Coordinates of C-alpha atoms in Angstrom, one line a residue:
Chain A
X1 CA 122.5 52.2 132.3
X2 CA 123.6 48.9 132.4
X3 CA 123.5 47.0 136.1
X4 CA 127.2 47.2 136.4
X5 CA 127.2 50.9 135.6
X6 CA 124.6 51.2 138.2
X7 CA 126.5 49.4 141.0
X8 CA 129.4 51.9 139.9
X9 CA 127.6 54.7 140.5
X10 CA 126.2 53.0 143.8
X11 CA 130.0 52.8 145.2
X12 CA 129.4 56.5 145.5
X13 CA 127.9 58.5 148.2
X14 CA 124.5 60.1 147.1
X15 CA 125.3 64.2 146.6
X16 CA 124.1 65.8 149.2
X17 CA 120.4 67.2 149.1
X18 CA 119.8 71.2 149.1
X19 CA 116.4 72.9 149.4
X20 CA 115.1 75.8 148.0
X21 CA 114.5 78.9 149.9
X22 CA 110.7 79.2 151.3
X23 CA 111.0 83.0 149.0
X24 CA 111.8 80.7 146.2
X25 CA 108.0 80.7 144.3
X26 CA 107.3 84.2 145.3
X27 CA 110.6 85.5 143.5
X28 CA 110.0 83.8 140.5
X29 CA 106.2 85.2 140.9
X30 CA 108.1 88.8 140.8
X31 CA 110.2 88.8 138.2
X32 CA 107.0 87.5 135.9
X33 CA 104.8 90.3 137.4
X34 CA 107.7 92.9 136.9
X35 CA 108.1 91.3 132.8
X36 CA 104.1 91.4 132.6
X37 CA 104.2 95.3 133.1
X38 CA 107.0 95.6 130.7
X39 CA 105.7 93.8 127.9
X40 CA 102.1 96.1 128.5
X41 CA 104.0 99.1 128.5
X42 CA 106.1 98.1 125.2
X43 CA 103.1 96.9 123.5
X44 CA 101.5 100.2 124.2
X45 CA 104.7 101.9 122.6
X46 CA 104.7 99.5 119.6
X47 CA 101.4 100.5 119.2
X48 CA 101.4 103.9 119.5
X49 CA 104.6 104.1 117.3
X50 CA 102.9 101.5 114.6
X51 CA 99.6 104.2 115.0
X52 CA 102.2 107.2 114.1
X53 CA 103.7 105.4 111.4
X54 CA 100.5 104.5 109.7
X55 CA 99.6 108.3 110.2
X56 CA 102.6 109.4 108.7
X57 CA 102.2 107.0 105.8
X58 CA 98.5 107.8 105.1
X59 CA 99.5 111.5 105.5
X60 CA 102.4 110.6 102.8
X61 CA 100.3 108.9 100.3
X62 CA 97.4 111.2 100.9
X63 CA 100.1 114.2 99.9
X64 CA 101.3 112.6 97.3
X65 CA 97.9 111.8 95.8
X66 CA 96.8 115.3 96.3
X67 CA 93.6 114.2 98.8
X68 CA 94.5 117.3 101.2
X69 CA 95.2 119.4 98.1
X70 CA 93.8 123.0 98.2
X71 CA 91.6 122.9 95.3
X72 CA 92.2 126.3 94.7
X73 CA 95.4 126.2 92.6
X74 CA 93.2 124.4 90.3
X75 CA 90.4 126.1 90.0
X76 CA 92.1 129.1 89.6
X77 CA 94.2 128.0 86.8
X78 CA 91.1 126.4 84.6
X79 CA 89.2 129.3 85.0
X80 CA 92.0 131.3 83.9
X81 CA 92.1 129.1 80.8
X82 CA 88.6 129.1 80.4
X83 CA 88.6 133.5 80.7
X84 CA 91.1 133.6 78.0
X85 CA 89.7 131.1 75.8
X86 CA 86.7 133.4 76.0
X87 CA 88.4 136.4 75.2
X88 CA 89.7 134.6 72.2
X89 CA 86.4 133.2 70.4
X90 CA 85.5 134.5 67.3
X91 CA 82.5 136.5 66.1
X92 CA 81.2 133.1 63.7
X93 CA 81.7 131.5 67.4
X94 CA 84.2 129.2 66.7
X95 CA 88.4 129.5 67.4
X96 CA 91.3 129.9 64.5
X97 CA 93.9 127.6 65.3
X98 CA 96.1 129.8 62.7
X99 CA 95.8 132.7 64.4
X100 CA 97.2 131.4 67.8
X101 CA 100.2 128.2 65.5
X102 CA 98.3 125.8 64.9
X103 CA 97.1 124.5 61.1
X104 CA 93.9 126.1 60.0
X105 CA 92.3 122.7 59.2
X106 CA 92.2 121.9 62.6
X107 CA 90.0 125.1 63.3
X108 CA 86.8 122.8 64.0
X109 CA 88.4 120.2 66.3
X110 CA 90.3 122.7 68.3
X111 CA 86.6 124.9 68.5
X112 CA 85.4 121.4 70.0
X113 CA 87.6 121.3 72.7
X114 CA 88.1 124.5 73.7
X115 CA 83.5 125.1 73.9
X116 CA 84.0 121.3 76.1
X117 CA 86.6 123.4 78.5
X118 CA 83.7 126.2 79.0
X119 CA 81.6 123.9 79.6
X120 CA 83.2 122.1 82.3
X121 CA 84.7 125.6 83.5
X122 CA 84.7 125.9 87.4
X123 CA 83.4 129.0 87.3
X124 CA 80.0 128.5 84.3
X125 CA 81.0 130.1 81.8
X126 CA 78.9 132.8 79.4
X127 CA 76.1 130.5 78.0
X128 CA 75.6 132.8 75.0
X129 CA 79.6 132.3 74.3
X130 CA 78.6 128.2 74.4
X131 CA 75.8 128.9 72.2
X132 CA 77.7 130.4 69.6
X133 CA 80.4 127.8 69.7
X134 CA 77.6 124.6 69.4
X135 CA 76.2 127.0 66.1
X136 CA 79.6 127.1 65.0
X137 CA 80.0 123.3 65.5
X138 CA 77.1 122.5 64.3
X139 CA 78.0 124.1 60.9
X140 CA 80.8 122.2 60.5
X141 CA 78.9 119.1 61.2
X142 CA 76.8 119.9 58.5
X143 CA 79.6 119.9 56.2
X144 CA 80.5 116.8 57.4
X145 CA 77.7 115.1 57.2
X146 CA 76.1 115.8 53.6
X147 CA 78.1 113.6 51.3
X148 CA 81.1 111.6 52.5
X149 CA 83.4 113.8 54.5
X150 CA 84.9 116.1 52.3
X151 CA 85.3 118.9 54.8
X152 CA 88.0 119.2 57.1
X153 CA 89.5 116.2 58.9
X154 CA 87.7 113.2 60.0
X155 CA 89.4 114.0 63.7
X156 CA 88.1 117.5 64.0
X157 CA 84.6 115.6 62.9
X158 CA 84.6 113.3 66.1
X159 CA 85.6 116.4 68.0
X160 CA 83.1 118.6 67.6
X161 CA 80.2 115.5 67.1
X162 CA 81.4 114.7 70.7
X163 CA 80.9 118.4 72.1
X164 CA 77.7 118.6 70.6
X165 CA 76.2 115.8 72.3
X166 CA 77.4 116.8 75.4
X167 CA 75.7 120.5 74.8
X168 CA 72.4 118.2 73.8
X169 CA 72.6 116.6 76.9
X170 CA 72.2 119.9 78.6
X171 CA 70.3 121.9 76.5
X172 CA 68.4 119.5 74.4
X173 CA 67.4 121.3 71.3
X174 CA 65.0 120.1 68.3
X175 CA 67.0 120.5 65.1
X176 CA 70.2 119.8 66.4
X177 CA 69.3 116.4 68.0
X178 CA 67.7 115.5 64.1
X179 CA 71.5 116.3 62.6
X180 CA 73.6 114.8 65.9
X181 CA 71.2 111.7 64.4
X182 CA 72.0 111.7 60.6
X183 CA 75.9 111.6 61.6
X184 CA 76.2 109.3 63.9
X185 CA 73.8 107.0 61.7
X186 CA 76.3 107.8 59.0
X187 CA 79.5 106.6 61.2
X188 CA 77.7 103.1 62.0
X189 CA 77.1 103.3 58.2
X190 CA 80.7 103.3 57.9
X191 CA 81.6 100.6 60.4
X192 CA 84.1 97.9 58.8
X193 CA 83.1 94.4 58.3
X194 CA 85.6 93.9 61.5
X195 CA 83.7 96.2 63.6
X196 CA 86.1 98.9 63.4
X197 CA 86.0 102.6 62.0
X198 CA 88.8 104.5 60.4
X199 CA 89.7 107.8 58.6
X200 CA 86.9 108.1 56.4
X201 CA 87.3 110.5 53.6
X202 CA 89.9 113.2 53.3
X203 CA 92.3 113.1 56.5
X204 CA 94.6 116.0 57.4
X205 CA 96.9 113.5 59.3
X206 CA 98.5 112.2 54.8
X207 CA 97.2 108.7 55.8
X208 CA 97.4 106.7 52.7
X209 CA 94.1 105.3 51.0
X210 CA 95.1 101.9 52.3
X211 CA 95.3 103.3 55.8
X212 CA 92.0 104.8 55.2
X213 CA 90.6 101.2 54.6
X214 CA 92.1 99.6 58.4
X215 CA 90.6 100.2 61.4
X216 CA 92.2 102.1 63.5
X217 CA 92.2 102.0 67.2
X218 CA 91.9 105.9 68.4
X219 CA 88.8 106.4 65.7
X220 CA 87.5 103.3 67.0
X221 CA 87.6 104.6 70.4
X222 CA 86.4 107.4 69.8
X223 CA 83.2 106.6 67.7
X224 CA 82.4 104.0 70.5
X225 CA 82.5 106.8 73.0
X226 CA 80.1 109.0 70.6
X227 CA 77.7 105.4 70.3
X228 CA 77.6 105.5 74.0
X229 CA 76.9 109.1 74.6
X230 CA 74.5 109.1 71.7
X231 CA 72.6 106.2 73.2
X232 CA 69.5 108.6 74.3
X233 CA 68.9 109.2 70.8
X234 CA 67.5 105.9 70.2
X235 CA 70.0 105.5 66.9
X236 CA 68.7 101.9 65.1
X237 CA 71.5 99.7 64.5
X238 CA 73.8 101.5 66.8
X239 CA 73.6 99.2 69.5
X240 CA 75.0 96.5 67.8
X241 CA 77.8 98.7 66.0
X242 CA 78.6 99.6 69.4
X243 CA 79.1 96.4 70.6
X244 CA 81.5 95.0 67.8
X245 CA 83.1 98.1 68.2
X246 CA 84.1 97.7 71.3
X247 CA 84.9 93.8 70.6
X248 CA 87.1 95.2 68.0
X249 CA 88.6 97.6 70.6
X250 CA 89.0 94.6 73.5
X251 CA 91.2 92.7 70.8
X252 CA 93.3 95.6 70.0
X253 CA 94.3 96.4 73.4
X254 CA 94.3 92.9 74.7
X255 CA 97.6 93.8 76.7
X256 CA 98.9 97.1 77.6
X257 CA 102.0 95.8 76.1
X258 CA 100.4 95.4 72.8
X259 CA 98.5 98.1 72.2
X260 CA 98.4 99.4 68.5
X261 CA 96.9 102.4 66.7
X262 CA 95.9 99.9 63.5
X263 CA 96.1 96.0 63.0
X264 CA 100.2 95.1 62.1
X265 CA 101.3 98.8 62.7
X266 CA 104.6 99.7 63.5
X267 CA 103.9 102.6 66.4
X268 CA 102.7 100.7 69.6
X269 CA 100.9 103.0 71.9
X270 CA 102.7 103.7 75.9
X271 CA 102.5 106.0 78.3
X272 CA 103.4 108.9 76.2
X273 CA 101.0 108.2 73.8
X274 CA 96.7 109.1 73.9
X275 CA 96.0 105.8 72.9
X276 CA 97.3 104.2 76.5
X277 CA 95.1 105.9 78.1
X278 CA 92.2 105.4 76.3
X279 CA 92.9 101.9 76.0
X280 CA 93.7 102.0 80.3
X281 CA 90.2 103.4 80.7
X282 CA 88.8 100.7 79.0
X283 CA 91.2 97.6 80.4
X284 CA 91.0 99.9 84.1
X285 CA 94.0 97.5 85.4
X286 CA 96.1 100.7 85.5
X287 CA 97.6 101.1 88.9
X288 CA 96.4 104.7 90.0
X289 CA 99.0 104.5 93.0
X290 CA 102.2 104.4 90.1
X291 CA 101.2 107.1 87.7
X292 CA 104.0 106.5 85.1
X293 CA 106.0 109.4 83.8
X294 CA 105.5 111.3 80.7
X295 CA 108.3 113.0 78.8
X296 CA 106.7 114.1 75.7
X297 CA 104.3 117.5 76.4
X298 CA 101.5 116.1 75.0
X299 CA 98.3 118.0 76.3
X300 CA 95.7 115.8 74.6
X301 CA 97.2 112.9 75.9
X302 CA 97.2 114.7 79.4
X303 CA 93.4 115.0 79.9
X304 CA 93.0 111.3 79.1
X305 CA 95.5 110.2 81.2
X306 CA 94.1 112.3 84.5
X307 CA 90.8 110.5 83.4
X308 CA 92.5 107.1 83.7
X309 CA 94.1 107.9 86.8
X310 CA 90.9 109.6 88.3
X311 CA 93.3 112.8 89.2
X312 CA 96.3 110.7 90.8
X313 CA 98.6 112.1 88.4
X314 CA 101.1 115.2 89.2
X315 CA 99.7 118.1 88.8
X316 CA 102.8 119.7 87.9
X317 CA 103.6 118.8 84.6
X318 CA 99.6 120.2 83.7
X319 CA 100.4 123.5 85.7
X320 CA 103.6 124.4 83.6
X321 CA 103.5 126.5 80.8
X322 CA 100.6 128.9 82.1
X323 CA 101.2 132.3 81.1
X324 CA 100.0 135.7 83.2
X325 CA 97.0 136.1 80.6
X326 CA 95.9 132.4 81.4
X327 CA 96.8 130.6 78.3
X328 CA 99.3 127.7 78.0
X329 CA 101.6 128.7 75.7
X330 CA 103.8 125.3 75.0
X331 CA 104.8 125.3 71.6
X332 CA 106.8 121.9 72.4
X333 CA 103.8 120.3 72.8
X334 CA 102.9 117.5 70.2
X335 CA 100.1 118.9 68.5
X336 CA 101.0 122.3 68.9
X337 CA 101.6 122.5 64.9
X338 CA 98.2 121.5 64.4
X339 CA 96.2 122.9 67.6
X340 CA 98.1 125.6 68.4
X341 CA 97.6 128.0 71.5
X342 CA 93.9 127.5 71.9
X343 CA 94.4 123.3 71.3
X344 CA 96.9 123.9 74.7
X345 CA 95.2 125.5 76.2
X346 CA 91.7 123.9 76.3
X347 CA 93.4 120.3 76.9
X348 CA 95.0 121.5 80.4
X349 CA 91.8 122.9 81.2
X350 CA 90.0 119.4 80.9
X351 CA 93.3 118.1 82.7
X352 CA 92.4 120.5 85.7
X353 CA 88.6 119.6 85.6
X354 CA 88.7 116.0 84.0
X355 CA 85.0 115.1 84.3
X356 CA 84.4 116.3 80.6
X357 CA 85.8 114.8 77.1
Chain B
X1 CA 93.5 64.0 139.9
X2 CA 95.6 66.2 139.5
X3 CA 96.9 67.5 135.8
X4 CA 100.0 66.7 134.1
X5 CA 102.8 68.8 133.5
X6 CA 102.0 69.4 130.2
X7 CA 98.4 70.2 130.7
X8 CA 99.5 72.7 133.3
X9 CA 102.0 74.4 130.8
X10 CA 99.1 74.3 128.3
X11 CA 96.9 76.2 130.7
X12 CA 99.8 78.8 131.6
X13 CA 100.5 79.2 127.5
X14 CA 97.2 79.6 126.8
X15 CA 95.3 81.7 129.9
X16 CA 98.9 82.9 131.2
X17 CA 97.6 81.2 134.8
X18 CA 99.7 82.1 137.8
X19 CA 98.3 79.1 139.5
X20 CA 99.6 76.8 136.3
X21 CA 103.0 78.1 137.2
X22 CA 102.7 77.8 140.7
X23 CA 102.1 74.3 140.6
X24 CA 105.0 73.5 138.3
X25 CA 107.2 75.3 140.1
X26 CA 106.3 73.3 143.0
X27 CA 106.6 70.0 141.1
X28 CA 110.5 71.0 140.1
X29 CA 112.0 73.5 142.4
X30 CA 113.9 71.0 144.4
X31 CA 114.8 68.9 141.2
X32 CA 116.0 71.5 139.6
X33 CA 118.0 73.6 142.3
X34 CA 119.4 69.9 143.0
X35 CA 120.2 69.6 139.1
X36 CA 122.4 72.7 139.3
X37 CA 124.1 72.2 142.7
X38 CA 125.1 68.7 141.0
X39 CA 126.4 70.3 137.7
X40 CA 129.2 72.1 140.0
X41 CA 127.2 75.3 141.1
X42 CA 128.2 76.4 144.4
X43 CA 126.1 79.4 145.5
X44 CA 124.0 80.3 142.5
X45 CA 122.1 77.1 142.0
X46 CA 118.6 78.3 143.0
X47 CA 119.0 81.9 141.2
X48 CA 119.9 79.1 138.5
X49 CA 116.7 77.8 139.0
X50 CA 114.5 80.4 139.1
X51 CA 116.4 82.0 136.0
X52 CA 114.9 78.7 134.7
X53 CA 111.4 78.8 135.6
X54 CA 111.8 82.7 134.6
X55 CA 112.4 81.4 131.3
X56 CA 110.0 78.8 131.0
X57 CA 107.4 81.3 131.1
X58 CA 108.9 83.7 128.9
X59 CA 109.1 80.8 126.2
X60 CA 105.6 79.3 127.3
X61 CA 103.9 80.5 123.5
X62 CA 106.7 78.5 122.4
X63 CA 105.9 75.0 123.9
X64 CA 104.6 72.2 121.8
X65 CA 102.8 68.9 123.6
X66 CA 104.6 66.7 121.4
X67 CA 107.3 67.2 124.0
X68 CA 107.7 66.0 127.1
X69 CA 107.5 68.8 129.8
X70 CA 110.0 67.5 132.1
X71 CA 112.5 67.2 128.4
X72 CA 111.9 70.5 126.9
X73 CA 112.4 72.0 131.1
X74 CA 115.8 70.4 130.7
X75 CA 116.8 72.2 127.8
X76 CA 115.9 75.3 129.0
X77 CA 117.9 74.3 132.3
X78 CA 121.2 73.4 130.0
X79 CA 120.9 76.7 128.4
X80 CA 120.2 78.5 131.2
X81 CA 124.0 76.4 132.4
X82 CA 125.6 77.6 129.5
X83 CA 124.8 81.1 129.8
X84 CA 125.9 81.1 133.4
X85 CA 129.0 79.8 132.4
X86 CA 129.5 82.2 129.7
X87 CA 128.7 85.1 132.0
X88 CA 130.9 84.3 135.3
X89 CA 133.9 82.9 133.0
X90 CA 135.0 81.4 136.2
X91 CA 134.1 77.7 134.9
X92 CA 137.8 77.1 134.2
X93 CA 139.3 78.6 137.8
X94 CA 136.7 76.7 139.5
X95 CA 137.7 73.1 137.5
X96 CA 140.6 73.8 138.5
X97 CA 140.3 74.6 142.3
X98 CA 137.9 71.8 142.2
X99 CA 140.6 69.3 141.2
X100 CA 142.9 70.9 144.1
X101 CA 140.2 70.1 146.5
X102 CA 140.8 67.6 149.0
X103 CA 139.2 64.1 148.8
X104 CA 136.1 64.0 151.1
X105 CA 135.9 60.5 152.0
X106 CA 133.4 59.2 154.1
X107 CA 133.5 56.2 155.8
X108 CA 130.0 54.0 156.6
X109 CA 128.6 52.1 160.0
X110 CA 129.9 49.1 158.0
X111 CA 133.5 49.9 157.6
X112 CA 133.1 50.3 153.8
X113 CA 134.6 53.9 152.4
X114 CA 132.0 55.4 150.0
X115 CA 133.0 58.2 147.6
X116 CA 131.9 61.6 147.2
X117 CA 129.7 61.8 144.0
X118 CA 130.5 65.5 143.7
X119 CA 133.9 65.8 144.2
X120 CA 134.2 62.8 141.4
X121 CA 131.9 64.4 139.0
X122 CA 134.2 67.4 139.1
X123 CA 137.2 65.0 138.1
X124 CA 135.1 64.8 134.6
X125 CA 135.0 66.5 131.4
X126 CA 131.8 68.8 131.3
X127 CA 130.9 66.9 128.8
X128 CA 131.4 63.4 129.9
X129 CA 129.9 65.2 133.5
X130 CA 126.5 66.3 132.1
X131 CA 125.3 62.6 130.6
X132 CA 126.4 61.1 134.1
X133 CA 124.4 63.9 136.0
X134 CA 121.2 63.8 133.5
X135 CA 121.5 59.6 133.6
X136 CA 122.8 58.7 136.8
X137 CA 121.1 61.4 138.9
X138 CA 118.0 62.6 137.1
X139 CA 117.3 59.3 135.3
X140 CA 116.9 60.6 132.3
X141 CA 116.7 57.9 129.0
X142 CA 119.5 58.2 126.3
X143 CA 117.5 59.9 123.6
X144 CA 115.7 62.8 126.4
X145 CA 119.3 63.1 127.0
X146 CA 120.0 63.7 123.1
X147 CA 117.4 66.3 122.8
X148 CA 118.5 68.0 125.6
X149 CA 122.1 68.7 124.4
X150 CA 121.0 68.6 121.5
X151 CA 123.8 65.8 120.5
X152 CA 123.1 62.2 119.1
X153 CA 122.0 59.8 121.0
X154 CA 125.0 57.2 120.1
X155 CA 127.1 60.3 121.6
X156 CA 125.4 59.8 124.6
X157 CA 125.6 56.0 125.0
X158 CA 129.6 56.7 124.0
X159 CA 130.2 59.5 126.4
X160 CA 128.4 57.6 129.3
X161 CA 130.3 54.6 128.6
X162 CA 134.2 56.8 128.9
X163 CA 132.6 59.2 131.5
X164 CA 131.7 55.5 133.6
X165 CA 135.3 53.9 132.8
X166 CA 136.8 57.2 133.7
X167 CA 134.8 56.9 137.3
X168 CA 136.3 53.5 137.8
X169 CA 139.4 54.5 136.9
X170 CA 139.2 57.1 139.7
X171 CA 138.0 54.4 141.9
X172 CA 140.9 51.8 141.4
X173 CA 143.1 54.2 142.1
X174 CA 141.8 55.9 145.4
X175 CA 141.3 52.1 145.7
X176 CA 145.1 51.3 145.4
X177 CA 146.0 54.2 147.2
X178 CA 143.8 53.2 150.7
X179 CA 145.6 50.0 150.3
X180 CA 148.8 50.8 149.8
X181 CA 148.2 53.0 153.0

């Protein structure tokens, strides 16, 4: 203020002075006492509430991911598979996929899958039953493996080459472990200069001879998984095949937008398709908390998917289809012209237990 | 020595001391009761006051050191004025039976007649009334008085200047009217 404001203001008489009351301190004292015990008791509501909520949340998420989950809707259900794929083996050991709509050919890969379901049954299964399917097997492995693949498809081939091992692994046995040798040192014979495998010889799937000459991304998988599980066999060379195999692979699925069955092919794999999750196990940046629907029954895709997502994914979809006598009986399902009943039914069995494959 | 205001608020916001608030409620109980009873509060001026304290220790988290204690107490004062005046919804009745009053005129040993600085603050504007109260009364500086209402501080230099012109227009003509007497 300038002096002659202040002499204005000085024509006035100072306001008159009040005091505060001698209570004035202790009231004020009050009122924050009286707020201290009302904040405690809302911050032990907010807590208690924010406790419930993340109860309820964790009880959500743990329903939804099937943590409390009786496992005995499960169990039941495999080892109701598993009983009637029993019932259904042949006297040679091995399963007709004819008999039950599928394509004959695919006889020995469906055999493979459905002696893999026994032996990841809940309940063990008959080891004589096992035995005669790895004889079985093992016969069409023999066919396989003299000359260049004229038997039955290359597919059936990995199949039963894969079920094998995992019987060796058990029940280690001489002879067998000498032929499980001779054809897996005959895939990493036929690895491509790029580090991939695909159909060799004769393939049930009508792929052209110049399809036959392309790596392809499922065979490639799948001979890297028989490298891996072969690896206490000691195999020369396959060490190396398996590592540019899987180079291959890592170039093939570089993206999980991108993922294709051979190099410049028109199908790219998703979540319908085998291939995803095969290619998801090997990426693992697949979000097991957003399983991703399905809308093609596809039952082989199924038990590589509940691999991926490590037995996050609904249930539901694996359950339907069971019939009273234990079998899945889905003829919608993808491969049911080639696999048939007994194809069904041993994929949703390795859904239900999916340790094995 | 004894600690500044802002270290004591620093000691409440931080260890939530009574003996922090204590002291700073001993510092600015009178000022601030004083503050009220000159922005036109009759009876309410030390609930007024303790409303503010009240608040200042609700908002205590809140305080920064970059401002001045006895500044960002003033704020919460005007808006603990504003709310008052929102919630009695009287402030326009009592203007108005404030300009009804009579003029209490005092006269001194020395003959001269002094005026009432209350009864002429309520002759102002509220707004030309609060710079006059924070300048003239609590000696504030132009730009505290900007942060507190939150208003430029050319605004305040202008409104002090037509709420001080106003005051001596008031004064010529109580002036004019003892002479004409």
């Amino acid at each position: 203020m300038t002096p002659d404001e202040h002499t204005l203001i000085d024509r006035f008489e100072s306001p008159s002075t009040r005091f505060s009351s001698p209570e004035f301190t202790d009231r004020v004292l009050n009122r924050v006492q009286r707020h201290r015990r009302r904040r405690r008791v809302r911050d032990r509501a907010v807590r208690s509430a924010l406790a419930l909520c993340l109860l309820g949340s964790a009880g959500l998420v743990a329903r939804q991911r099937g943590w409390f989950e009786s496992p005995a809707p499960r169990v039941a259900s495999a080892n109701a598979g598993v009983a009637w794929l029993a019932r259904t083996q042949q006297a040679d050991g091995g399963w007709d996929a004819e008999s039950w709509g599928g394509h004959p050919e695919f006889s020995p890969g469906v055999s493979a899958l459905a002696t893999l379901a026994l032996l990841h049954a809940p309940d063990p299964a008959d080891p004589s039953a096992v035995e005669a399917a790895a004889d079985y097997l093992e016969r069409t492995l023999q066919i396989h493996t003299t000359g260049e693949y004229t038997g039955p498809g290359f597919y059936n081939h990995l199949l039963a080459l894969n079920t094998l091992l995992e019987i060796d692994s058990r029940r280690p046995d001489t002879d067998r472990r000498a032929r499980l040798r001779e054809a897996l040192h005959t895939l990493v014979r036929h690895q491509h200069a790029d580090g991939g495998w695909g159909y060799i010889g004769e393939s049930p799937l009508a792929y052209g001879a110049a399809d036959r000459d392309l790596s392809n991304s499922a065979v490639t998988w799948w001979v890297c998984r028989l490298l891996r599980r072969g690896r206490h066999l000691r195999l020369p060379g396959a060490e190396h095949a398996l590592e540019q195999g899987e180079d291959w692979l890592a170039q093939r699925f570089r993206s999980r937008e991108n993922i294709e069955y051979r190099p410049g092919g028109s199908h790219r794999a998703g979540p319908d398709d085998a291939l995803y999750w095969m290619a998801a196990e090997q990426l693992a940046d697949i979000d097991p908390s957003s399983p991703r629907n399905t809308y093609i029954p596809d039952a082989y895709r199924d038990v590589f998917r509940m691999r991926a997502l490590a037995g996050h994914a609904p249930l539901e979809s694996v359950y339907r289809g069971q019939d009273e006598g234990g079998a899945w009986n889905r003829p919608a399902d993808r491969w049911w012209a080639a696999g048939g009943k007994v194809y069904v039914t041993a994929a949703s069995v390795l859904s239900l237990v999916p340790k094995g494959v | 020595m004894s600690e500044s205001d802002e270290e004591l608020m620093l000691r409440l916001a931080r260890h939530d001391e009574d003996a922090a608030l204590m002291e700073l409620i001993e510092r600015y109980r009178e000022i601030l009761v004083n503050h009220f009873a000159r922005r036109g509060v009759h009876h309410e001026y030390e609930d007024l006051a303790q409303e503010t304290f009240f608040r200042i220790y609700k908002a205590r988290k809140r305080y920064k050191v970059t401002a001045s204690f006895r500044t960002w107490m003033y704020r919460i004062a005007h808006r603990v004025w504003i709310d008052h005046l929102r919630k009695t919804s009287r402030r326009t009745r009592r203007e108005k039976a404030y300009r009804e009053e009579p003029r209490p005129n005092h006269v001194t040993p020395s003959g001269m007649e002094r005026h009432d600085l209350d009864w002429a603050l309520r002759r102002l504007s509220p707004a030309h009334r609060d710079v006059v109260v924070y300048s003239a009364l609590e000696q504030l500086s132009h730009k505290e008085i900007s942060v507190i209402l939150r208003i430029p501080e050319g605004t305040v230099k202008s409104r002090l200047h037509h709420a001080l012109r106003d005051l001596k227009t008031l004064l010529e003509q109580e002036d004019a009217r003892h002479d004409t007497r």
